[in-house]
JSON list of C-alpha atoms in Angstrom, two decimals:
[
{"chain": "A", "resi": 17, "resn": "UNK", "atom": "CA", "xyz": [0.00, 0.00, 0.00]},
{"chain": "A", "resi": 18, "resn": "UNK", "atom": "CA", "xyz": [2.83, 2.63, 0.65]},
{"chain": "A", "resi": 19, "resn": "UNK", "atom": "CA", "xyz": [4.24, 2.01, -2.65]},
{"chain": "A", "resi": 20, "resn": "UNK", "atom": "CA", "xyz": [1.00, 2.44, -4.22]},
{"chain": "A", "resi": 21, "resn": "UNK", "atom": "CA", "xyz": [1.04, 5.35, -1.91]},
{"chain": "A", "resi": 22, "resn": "UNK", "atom": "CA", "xyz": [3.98, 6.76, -3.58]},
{"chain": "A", "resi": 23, "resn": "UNK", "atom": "CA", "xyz": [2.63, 6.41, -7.60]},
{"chain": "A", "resi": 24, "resn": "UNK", "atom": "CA", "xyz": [2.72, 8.96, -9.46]},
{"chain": "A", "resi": 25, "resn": "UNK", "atom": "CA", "xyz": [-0.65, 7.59, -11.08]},
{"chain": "A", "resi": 26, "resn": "UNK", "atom": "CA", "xyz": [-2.55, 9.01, -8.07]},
{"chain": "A", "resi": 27, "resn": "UNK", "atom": "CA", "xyz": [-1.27, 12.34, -8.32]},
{"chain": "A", "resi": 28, "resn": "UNK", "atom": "CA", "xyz": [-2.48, 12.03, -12.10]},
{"chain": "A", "resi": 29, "resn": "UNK", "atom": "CA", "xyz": [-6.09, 11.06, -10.86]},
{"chain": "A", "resi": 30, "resn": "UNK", "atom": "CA", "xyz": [-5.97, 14.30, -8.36]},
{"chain": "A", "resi": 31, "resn": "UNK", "atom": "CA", "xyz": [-4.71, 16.85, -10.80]},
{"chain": "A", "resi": 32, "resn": "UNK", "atom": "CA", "xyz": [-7.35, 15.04, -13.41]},
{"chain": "A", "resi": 33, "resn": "UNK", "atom": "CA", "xyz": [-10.14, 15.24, -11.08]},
{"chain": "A", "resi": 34, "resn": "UNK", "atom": "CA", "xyz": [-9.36, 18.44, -8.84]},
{"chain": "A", "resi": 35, "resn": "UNK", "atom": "CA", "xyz": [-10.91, 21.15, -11.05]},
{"chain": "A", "resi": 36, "resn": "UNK", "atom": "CA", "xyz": [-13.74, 19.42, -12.00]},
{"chain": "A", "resi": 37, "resn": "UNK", "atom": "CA", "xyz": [-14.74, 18.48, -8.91]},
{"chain": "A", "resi": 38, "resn": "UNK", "atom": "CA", "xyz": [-13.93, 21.77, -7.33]},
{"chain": "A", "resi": 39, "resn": "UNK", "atom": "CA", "xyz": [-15.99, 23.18, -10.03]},
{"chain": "A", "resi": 40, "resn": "UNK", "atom": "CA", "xyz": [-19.07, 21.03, -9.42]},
{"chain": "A", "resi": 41, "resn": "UNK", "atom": "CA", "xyz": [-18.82, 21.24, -5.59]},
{"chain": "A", "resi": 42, "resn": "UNK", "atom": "CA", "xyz": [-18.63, 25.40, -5.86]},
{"chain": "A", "resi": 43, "resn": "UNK", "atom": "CA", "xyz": [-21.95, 25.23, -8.03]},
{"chain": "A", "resi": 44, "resn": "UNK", "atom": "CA", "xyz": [-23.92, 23.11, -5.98]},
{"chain": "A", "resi": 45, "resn": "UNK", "atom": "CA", "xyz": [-22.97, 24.17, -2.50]},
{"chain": "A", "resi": 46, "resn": "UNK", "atom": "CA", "xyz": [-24.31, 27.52, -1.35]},
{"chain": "A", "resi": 47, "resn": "UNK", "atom": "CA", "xyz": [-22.11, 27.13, 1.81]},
{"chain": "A", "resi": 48, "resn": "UNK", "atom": "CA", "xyz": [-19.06, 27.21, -0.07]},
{"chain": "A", "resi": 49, "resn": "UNK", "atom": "CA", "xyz": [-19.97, 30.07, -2.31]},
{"chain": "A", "resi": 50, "resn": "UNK", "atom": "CA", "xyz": [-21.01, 32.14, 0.98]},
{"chain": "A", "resi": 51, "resn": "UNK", "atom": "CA", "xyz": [-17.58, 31.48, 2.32]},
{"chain": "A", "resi": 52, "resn": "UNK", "atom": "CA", "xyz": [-15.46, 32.42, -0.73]},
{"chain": "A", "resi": 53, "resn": "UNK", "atom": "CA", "xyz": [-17.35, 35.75, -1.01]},
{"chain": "A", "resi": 54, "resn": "UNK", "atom": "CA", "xyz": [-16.50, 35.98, 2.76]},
{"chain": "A", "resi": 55, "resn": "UNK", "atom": "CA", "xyz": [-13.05, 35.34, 1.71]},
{"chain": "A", "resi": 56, "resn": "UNK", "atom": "CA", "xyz": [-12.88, 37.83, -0.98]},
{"chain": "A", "resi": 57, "resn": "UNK", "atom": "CA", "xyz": [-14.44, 40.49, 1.50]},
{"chain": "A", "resi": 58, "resn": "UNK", "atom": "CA", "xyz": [-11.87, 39.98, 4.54]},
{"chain": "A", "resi": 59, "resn": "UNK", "atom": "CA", "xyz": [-9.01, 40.30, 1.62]},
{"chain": "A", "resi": 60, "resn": "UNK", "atom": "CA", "xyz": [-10.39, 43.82, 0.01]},
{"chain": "A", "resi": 61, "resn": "UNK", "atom": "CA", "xyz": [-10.79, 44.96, 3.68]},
{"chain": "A", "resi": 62, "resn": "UNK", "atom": "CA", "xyz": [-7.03, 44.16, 4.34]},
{"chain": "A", "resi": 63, "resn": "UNK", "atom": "CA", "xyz": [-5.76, 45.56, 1.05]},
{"chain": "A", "resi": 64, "resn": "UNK", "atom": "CA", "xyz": [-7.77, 49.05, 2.21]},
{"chain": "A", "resi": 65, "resn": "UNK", "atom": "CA", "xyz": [-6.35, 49.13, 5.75]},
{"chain": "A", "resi": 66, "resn": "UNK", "atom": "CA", "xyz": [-2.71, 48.36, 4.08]},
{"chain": "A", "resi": 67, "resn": "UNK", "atom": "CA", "xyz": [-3.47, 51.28, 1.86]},
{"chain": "A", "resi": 68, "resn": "UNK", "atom": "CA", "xyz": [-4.60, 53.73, 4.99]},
{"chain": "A", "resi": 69, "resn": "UNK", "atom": "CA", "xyz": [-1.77, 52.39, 7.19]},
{"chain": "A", "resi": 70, "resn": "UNK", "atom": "CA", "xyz": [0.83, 52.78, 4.72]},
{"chain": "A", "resi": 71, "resn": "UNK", "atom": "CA", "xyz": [0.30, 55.66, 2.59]},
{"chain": "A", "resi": 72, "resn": "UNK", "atom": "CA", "xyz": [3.93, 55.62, 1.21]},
{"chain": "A", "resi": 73, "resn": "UNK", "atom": "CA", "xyz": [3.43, 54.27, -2.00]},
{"chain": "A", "resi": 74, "resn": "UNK", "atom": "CA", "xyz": [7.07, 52.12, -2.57]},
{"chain": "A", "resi": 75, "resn": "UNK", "atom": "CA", "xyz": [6.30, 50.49, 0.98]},
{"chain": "A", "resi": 76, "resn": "UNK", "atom": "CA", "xyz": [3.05, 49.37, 0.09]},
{"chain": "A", "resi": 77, "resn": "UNK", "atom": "CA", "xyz": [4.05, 47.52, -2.83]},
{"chain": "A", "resi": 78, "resn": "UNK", "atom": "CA", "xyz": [6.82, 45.67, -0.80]},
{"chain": "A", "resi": 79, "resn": "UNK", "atom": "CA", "xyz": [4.08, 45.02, 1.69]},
{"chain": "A", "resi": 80, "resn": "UNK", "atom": "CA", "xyz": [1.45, 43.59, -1.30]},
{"chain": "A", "resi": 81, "resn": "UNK", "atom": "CA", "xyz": [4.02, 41.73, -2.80]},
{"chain": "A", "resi": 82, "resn": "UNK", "atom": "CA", "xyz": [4.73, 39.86, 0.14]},
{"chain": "A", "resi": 83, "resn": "UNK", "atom": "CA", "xyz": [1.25, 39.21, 1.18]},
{"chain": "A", "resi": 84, "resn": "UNK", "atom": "CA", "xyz": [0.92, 37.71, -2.56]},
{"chain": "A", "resi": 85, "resn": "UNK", "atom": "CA", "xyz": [3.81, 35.12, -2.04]},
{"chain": "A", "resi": 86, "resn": "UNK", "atom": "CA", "xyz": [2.52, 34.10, 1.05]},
{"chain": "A", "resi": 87, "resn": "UNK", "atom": "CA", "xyz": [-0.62, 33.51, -0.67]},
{"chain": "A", "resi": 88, "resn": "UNK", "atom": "CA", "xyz": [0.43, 31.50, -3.81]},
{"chain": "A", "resi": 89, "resn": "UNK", "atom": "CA", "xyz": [2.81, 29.47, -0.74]},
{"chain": "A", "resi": 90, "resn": "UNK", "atom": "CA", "xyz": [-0.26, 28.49, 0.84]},
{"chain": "A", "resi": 91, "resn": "UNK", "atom": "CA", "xyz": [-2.17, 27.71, -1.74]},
{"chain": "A", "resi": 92, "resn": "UNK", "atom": "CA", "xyz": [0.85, 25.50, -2.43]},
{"chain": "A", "resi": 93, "resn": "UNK", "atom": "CA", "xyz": [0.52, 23.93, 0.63]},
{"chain": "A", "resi": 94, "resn": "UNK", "atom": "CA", "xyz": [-2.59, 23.72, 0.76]},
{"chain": "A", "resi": 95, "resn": "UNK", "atom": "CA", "xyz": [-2.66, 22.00, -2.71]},
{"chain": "A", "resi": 96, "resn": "UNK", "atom": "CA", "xyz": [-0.22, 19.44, -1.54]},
{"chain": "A", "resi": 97, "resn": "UNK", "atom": "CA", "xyz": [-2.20, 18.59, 1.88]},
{"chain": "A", "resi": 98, "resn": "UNK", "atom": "CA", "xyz": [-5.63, 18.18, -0.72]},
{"chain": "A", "resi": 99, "resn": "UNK", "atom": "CA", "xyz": [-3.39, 15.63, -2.72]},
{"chain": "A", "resi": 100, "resn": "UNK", "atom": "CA", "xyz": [-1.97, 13.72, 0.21]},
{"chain": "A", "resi": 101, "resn": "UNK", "atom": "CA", "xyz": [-5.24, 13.25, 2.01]},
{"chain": "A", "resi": 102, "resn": "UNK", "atom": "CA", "xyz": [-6.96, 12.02, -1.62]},
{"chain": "A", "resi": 103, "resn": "UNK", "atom": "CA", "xyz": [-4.10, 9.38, -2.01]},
{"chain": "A", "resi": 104, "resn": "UNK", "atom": "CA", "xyz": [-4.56, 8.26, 1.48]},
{"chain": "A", "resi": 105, "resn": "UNK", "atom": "CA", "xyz": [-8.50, 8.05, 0.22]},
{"chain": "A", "resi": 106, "resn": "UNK", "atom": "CA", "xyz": [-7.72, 5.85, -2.53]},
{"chain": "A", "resi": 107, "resn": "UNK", "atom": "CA", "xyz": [-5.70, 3.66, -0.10]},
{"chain": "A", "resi": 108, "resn": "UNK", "atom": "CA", "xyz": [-7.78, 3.25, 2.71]},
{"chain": "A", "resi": 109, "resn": "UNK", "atom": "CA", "xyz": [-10.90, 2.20, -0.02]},
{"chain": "A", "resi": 110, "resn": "UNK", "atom": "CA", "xyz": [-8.44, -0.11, -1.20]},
{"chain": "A", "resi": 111, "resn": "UNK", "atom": "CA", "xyz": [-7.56, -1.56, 1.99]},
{"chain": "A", "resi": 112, "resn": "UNK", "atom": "CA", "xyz": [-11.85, -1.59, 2.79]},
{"chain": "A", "resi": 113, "resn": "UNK", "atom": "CA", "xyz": [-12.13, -3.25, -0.54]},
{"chain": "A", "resi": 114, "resn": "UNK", "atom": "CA", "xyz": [-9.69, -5.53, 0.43]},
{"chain": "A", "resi": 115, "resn": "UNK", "atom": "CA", "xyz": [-10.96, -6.67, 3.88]},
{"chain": "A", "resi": 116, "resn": "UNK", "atom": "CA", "xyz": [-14.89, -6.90, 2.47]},
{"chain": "A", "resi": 117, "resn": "UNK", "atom": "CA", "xyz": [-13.24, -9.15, -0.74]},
{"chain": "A", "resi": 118, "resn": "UNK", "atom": "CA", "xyz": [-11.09, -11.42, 1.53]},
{"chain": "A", "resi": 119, "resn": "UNK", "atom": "CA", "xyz": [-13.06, -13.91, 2.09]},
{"chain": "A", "resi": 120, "resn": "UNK", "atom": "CA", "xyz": [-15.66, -14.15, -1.02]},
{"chain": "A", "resi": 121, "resn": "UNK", "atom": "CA", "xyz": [-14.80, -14.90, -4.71]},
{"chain": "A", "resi": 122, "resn": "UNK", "atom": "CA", "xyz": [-15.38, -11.42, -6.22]},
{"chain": "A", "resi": 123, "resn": "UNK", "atom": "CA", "xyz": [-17.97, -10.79, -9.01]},
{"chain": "A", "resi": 124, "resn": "UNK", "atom": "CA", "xyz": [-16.71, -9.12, -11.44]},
{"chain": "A", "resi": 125, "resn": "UNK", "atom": "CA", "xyz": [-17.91, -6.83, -14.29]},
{"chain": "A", "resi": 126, "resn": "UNK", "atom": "CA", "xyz": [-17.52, -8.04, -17.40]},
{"chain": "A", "resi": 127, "resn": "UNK", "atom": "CA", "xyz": [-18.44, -4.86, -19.15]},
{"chain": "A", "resi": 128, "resn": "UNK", "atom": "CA", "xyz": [-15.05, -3.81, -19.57]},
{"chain": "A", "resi": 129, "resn": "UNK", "atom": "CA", "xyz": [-12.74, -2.92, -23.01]},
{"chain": "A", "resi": 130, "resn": "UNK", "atom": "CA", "xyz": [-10.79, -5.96, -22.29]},
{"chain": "A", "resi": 131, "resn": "UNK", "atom": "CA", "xyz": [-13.85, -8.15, -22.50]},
{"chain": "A", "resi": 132, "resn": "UNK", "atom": "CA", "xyz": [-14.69, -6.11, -25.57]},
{"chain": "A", "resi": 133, "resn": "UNK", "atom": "CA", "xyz": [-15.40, -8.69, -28.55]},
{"chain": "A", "resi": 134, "resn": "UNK", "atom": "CA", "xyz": [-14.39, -5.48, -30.91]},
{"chain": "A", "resi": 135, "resn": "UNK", "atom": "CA", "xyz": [-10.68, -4.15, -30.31]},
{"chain": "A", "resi": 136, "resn": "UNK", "atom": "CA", "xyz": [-12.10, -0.56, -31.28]},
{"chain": "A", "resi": 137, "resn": "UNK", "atom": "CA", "xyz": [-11.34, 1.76, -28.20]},
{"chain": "A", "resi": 138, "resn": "UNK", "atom": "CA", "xyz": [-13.20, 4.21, -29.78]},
{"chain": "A", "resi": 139, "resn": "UNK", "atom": "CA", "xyz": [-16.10, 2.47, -30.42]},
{"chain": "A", "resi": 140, "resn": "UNK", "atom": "CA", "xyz": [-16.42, 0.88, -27.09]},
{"chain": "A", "resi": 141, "resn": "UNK", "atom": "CA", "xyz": [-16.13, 4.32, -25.24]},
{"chain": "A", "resi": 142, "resn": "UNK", "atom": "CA", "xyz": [-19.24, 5.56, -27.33]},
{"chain": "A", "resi": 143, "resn": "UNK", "atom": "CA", "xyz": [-20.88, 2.64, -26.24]},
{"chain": "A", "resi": 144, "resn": "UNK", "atom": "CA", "xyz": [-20.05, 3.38, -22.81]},
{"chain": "A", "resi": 145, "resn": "UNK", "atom": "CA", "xyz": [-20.72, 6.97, -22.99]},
{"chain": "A", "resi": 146, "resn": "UNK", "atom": "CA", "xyz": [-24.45, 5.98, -24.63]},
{"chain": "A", "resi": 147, "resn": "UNK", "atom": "CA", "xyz": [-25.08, 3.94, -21.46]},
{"chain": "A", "resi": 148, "resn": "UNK", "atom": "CA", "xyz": [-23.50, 6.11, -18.72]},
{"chain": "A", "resi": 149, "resn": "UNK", "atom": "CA", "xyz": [-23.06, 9.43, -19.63]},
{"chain": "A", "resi": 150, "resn": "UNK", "atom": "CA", "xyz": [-25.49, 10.65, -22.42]},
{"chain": "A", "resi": 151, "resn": "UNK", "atom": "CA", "xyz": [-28.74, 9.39, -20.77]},
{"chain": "A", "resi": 152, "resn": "UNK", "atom": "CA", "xyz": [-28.02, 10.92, -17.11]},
{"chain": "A", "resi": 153, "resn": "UNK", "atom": "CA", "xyz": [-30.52, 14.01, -16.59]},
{"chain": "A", "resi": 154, "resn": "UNK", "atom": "CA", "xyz": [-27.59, 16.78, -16.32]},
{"chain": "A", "resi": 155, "resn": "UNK", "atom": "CA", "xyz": [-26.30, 15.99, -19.82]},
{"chain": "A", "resi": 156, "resn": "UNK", "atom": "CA", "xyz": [-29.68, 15.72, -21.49]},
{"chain": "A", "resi": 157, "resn": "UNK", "atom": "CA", "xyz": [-30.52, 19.56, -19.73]},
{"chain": "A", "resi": 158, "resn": "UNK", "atom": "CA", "xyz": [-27.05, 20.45, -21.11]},
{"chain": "A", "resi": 159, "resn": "UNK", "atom": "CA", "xyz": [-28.11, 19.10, -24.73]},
{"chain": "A", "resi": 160, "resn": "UNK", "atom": "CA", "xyz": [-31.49, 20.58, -24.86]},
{"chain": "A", "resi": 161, "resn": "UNK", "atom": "CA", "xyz": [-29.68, 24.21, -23.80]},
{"chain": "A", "resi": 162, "resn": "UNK", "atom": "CA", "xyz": [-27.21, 23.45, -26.88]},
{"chain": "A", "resi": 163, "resn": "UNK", "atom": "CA", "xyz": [-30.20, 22.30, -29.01]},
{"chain": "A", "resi": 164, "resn": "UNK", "atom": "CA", "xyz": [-32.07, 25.14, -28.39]},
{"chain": "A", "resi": 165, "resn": "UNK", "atom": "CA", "xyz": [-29.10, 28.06, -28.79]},
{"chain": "A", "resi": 166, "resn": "UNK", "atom": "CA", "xyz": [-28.42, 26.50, -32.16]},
{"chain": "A", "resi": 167, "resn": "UNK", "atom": "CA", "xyz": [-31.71, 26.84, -33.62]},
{"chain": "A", "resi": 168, "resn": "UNK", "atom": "CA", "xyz": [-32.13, 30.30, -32.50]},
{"chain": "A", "resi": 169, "resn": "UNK", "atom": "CA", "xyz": [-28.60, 31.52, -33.71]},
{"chain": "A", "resi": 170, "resn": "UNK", "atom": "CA", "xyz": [-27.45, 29.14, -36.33]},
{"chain": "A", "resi": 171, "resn": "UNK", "atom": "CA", "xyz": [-24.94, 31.65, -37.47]},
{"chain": "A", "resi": 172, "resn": "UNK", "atom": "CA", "xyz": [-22.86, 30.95, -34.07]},
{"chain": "A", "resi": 173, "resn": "UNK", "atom": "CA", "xyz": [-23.18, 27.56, -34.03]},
{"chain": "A", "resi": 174, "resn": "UNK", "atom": "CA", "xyz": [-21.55, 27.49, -37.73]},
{"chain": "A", "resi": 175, "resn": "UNK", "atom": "CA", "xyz": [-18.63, 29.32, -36.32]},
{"chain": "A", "resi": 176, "resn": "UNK", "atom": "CA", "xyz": [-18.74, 26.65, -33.64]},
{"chain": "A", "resi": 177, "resn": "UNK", "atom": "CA", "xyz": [-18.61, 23.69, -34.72]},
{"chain": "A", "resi": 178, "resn": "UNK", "atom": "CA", "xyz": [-17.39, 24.02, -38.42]},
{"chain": "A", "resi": 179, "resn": "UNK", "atom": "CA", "xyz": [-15.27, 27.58, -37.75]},
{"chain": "A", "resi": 180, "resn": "UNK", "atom": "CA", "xyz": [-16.62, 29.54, -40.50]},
{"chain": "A", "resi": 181, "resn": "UNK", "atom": "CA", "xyz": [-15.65, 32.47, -41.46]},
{"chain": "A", "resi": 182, "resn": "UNK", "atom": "CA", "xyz": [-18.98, 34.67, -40.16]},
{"chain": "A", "resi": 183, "resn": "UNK", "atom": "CA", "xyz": [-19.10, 37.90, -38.62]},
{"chain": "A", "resi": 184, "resn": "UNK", "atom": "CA", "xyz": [-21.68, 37.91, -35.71]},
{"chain": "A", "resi": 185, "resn": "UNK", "atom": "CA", "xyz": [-23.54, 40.18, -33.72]},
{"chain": "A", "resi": 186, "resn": "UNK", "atom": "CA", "xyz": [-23.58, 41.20, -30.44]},
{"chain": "A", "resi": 187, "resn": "UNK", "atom": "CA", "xyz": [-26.59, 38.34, -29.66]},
{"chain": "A", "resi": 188, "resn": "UNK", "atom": "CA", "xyz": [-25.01, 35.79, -31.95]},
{"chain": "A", "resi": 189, "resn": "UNK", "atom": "CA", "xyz": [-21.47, 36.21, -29.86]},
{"chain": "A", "resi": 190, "resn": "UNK", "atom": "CA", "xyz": [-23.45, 35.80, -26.88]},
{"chain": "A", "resi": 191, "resn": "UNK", "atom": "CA", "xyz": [-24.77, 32.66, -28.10]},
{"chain": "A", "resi": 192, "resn": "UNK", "atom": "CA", "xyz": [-21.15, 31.58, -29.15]},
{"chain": "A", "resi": 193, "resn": "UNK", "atom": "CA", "xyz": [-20.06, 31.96, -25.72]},
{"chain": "A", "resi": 194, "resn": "UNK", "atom": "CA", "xyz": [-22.69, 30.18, -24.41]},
{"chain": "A", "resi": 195, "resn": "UNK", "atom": "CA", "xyz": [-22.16, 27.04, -27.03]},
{"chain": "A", "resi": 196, "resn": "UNK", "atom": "CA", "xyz": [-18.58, 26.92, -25.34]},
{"chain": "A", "resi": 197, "resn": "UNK", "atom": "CA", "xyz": [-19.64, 26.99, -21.88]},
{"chain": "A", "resi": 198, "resn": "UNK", "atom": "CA", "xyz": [-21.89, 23.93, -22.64]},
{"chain": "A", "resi": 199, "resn": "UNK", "atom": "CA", "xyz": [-19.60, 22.20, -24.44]},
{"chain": "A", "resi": 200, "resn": "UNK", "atom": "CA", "xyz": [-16.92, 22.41, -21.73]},
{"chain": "A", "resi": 201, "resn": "UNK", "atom": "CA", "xyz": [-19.70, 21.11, -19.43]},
{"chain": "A", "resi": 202, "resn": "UNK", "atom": "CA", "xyz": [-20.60, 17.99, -21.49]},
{"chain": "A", "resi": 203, "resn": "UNK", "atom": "CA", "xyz": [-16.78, 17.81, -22.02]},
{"chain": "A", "resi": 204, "resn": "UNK", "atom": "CA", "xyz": [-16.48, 17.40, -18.00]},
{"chain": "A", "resi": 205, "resn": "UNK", "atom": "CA", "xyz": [-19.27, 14.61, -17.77]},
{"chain": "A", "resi": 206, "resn": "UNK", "atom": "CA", "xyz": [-17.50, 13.17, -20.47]},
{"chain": "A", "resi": 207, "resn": "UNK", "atom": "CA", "xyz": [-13.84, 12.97, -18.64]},
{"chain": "A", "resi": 208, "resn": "UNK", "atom": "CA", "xyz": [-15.55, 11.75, -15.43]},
{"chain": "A", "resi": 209, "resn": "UNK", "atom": "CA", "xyz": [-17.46, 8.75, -17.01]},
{"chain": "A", "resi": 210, "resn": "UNK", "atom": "CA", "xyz": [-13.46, 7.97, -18.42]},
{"chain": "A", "resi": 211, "resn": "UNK", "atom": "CA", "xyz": [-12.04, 8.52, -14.81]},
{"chain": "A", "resi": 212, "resn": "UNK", "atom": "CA", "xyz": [-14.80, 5.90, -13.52]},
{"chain": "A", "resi": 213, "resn": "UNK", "atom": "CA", "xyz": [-14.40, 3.66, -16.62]},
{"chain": "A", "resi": 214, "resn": "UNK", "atom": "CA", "xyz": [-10.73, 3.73, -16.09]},
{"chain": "A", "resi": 215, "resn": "UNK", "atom": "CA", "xyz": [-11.22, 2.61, -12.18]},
{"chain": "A", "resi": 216, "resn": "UNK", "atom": "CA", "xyz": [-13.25, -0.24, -13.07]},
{"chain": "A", "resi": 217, "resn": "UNK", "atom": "CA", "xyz": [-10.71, -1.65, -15.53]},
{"chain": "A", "resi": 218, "resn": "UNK", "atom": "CA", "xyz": [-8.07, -1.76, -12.55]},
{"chain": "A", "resi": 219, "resn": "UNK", "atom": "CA", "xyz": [-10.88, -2.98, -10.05]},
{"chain": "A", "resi": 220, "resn": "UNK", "atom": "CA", "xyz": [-11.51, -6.08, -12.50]},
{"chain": "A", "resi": 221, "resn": "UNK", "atom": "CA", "xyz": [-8.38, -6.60, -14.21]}
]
C-alpha cells in the first residue's frame, strides 16, 4: 500500500479530477460560495487598511508583494495537503475493498474494453458513454440548452462547430459563448465517465 502510496498515477487522478470536482462542488454548495465571497471580503478589507496604514506608496508595494507570495505558498501547501489526504483516500478504499473481498470470490464486471469482442477503443467508449453518460438528466438539460441556442442563432453555431468564417452580432457572440460553456460542461461529464471507466478496468483486471 505505501508504494502504491507513492505512484505517481494518483497524483495524475488528483490533478485530473481536482478542477472538475472543485468546479461542481462550488456550483452546488451555497455554503461554499457564501464562504469564498467571505473570503474575498476579509481580503479587500485588508488591502484598504494596508493602503490607509501605509500611505507611502514604494512600501506598500513591498508590503502587497509579500502578502501575494505568502498567498500562492499556501495555496501550495494547501494543494499538496488536498493531494496527500486524496491518495490516502484511494488507499484506505483499497484496503476496505480488500478486507470486504477477503473472504468471497469477487464478481466481477464483465463490461469492460478488455472483455470487448471489438478491439475498437473508440467504439467501445461511445458505447459506454451511450449507457453512462449521455442518458443521465444533467447531460440531457445540457443538450437541450445546446439544441435550443443552435436553432435560435445558427450563425454561431456554424462558427462553432465548423469555424466559418462569419461575422456575428452582439446576440449571436453571446450565443457563441454560451455554445462553449456547454460544451466544456458535457466535455467534463465526459472525462468523469473515463475517470470511472478507467477505475473499473483496474478494479476487475
Amino acid at each position: 500500500m505505501e508504494e502504491l502510496f507513492n505512484k505517481p498515477i494518483l497524483d495524475q487522478m488528483y490533478e485530473f479530477r481536482k478542477e472538475y470536482f472543485e468546479q461542481k462542488v462550488y456550483n452546488e454548495n451555497e455554503n461554499v460560495k457564501r464562504l469564498e465571497i467571505e473570503l474575498c471580503d476579509i481580503g479587500e478589507e485588508l488591502n484598504n487598511l494596508i493602503k490607509e496604514l501605509i500611505t507611502d506608496v514604494e512600501n506598500n508595494d513591498k508590503v502587497m508583494k509579500i502578502l501575494r507570495k505568502y498567498e500562492f505558498k499556501h495555496n501550495d501547501i494547501l494543494n499538496l495537503w488536498n493531494c496527500l489526504y486524496f491518495k490516502l483516500g484511494m488507499i484506505e478504499s483499497e484496503k476496505i475493498r480488500n478486507e470486504f473481498f477477503a473472504n468471497k470470490v469477487e464478481k466481477k464486471d464483465q463490461d469492460t474494453f478488455l472483455n470487448y469482442d471489438n478491439n475498437n477503443f473508440s467504439e467501445w467508449l461511445e458505447e459506454q458513454k451511450q449507457k453512462y453518460t449521455f442518458n443521465t438528466d444533467d447531460y440531457k438539460e445540457l443538450n437541450k440548452r445546446y439544441r435550443e441556442i443552435s436553432e435560435k442563432y445558427p450563425n454561431a453555431t456554424e462558427v462553432f462547430e465548423d469555424l466559418k468564417p462569419i461575422v456575428l452580432n452582439k446576440e449571436e457572440m453571446k450565443a457563441l459563448l454560451e455554445l462553449r460553456k456547454i460544451d466544456i460542461e458535457m466535455g467534463y461529464l465526459e472525462k468523469d465517465l473515463c475517470f470511472k471507466l478507467g477505475m473499473k478496468e483496474v478494479i476487475n483486471f
